[in-house]
Amino acid sequence: MHPARSVRWMIRRLVALEGYDRTMTGHAQSLLREALSLSEEERAGLIAELLISLEGPAEDDEAVVDQAWAQALEGRARRVLAGEAPGEDWGQVRDRVGRALSSE
């Protein structure tokens, strides 16, 4: 499958999942016409930047990553202390991981 076709398929799936109705303002339509006049490479770069802008804060933002890790660890600690996540013996985990790695 041509890369552009797979991208179109993926975008159609995302649009269908999000319930996007394809309605655009005049300004957005004007920007679209302008974007469509770009080369394929330029359009791909523009698409990438637009998609990144929808994701929220960059994952490489150290403060965001640190906060996410702190929240994850706090949640895990709360579950352990509440008896909801009993955990596993480190020796058993180490042995299981060692066996898995040696079988690769």
GROMACS .gro file of C-alpha atoms in nm:
model
  104
    1MET     CA    1   0.000   0.000   0.000
    2HIS     CA    2   0.129   0.346  -0.090
    3PRO     CA    3   0.222   0.545   0.225
    4ALA     CA    4  -0.020   0.824   0.133
    5ARG     CA    5  -0.306   0.574   0.108
    6SER     CA    6  -0.229   0.429   0.450
    7VAL     CA    7  -0.216   0.781   0.596
    8ARG     CA    8  -0.552   0.864   0.438
    9TRP     CA    9  -0.700   0.543   0.578
   10MET     CA   10  -0.566   0.624   0.926
   11ILE     CA   11  -0.699   0.978   0.916
   12ARG     CA   12  -1.041   0.859   0.800
   13ARG     CA   13  -1.050   0.615   1.092
   14LEU     CA   14  -0.951   0.887   1.339
   15VAL     CA   15  -1.208   1.126   1.195
   16ALA     CA   16  -1.479   0.859   1.220
   17LEU     CA   17  -1.386   0.782   1.580
   18GLU     CA   18  -1.386   1.145   1.686
   19GLY     CA   19  -1.714   1.224   1.510
   20TYR     CA   20  -1.557   1.500   1.301
   21ASP     CA   21  -1.821   1.643   1.067
   22ARG     CA   22  -1.587   1.811   0.814
   23THR     CA   23  -1.747   2.152   0.869
   24MET     CA   24  -1.485   2.427   0.843
   25THR     CA   25  -1.491   2.801   0.875
   26GLY     CA   26  -1.406   3.011   0.571
   27HIS     CA   27  -1.066   3.083   0.721
   28ALA     CA   28  -0.997   2.711   0.770
   29GLN     CA   29  -1.106   2.638   0.412
   30SER     CA   30  -0.871   2.908   0.287
   31LEU     CA   31  -0.585   2.758   0.488
   32LEU     CA   32  -0.670   2.414   0.351
   33ARG     CA   33  -0.659   2.536  -0.009
   34GLU     CA   34  -0.324   2.697   0.061
   35ALA     CA   35  -0.191   2.383   0.231
   36LEU     CA   36  -0.304   2.165  -0.059
   37SER     CA   37  -0.088   2.373  -0.292
   38LEU     CA   38   0.225   2.267  -0.099
   39SER     CA   39   0.450   1.983  -0.209
   40GLU     CA   40   0.384   1.637  -0.065
   41GLU     CA   41   0.685   1.672   0.165
   42GLU     CA   42   0.569   2.013   0.291
   43ARG     CA   43   0.215   1.882   0.347
   44ALA     CA   44   0.351   1.586   0.543
   45GLY     CA   45   0.550   1.821   0.766
   46LEU     CA   46   0.247   2.043   0.817
   47ILE     CA   47   0.030   1.743   0.904
   48ALA     CA   48   0.286   1.620   1.156
   49GLU     CA   49   0.302   1.957   1.328
   50LEU     CA   50  -0.078   1.988   1.336
   51LEU     CA   51  -0.118   1.641   1.485
   52ILE     CA   52   0.148   1.713   1.745
   53SER     CA   53  -0.037   2.031   1.840
   54LEU     CA   54  -0.345   1.821   1.925
   55GLU     CA   55  -0.157   1.597   2.166
   56GLY     CA   56  -0.114   1.850   2.443
   57PRO     CA   57   0.218   1.911   2.621
   58ALA     CA   58   0.524   1.756   2.464
   59GLU     CA   59   0.627   1.433   2.629
   60ASP     CA   60   0.985   1.549   2.632
   61ASP     CA   61   0.892   1.833   2.868
   62GLU     CA   62   1.083   1.719   3.177
   63ALA     CA   63   0.836   1.870   3.424
   64VAL     CA   64   0.542   1.697   3.254
   65VAL     CA   65   0.723   1.363   3.250
   66ASP     CA   66   0.828   1.399   3.615
   67GLN     CA   67   0.473   1.481   3.720
   68ALA     CA   68   0.333   1.183   3.526
   69TRP     CA   69   0.585   0.947   3.688
   70ALA     CA   70   0.511   1.088   4.035
   71GLN     CA   71   0.137   1.036   3.984
   72ALA     CA   72   0.189   0.681   3.855
   73LEU     CA   73   0.416   0.589   4.147
   74GLU     CA   74   0.182   0.745   4.402
   75GLY     CA   75  -0.111   0.551   4.257
   76ARG     CA   76   0.084   0.226   4.270
   77ALA     CA   77   0.196   0.291   4.627
   78ARG     CA   78  -0.163   0.362   4.735
   79ARG     CA   79  -0.282   0.034   4.579
   80VAL     CA   80  -0.005  -0.161   4.754
   81LEU     CA   81  -0.077   0.000   5.091
   82ALA     CA   82  -0.450  -0.067   5.048
   83GLY     CA   83  -0.378  -0.433   4.974
   84GLU     CA   84  -0.517  -0.402   4.622
   85ALA     CA   85  -0.184  -0.486   4.456
   86PRO     CA   86   0.009  -0.742   4.659
   87GLY     CA   87   0.313  -0.735   4.431
   88GLU     CA   88   0.558  -1.015   4.360
   89ASP     CA   89   0.871  -1.148   4.524
   90TRP     CA   90   1.176  -0.984   4.365
   91GLY     CA   91   1.364  -1.314   4.338
   92GLN     CA   92   1.078  -1.474   4.143
   93VAL     CA   93   1.049  -1.172   3.914
   94ARG     CA   94   1.425  -1.168   3.851
   95ASP     CA   95   1.425  -1.541   3.769
   96ARG     CA   96   1.126  -1.509   3.534
   97VAL     CA   97   1.281  -1.213   3.351
   98GLY     CA   98   1.615  -1.394   3.328
   99ARG     CA   99   1.448  -1.698   3.172
  100ALA     CA  100   1.255  -1.480   2.927
  101LEU     CA  101   1.570  -1.294   2.822
  102SER     CA  102   1.776  -1.611   2.781
  103SER     CA  103   1.510  -1.770   2.558
  104GLU     CA  104   1.523  -1.483   2.305
   0.00000   0.00000   0.00000
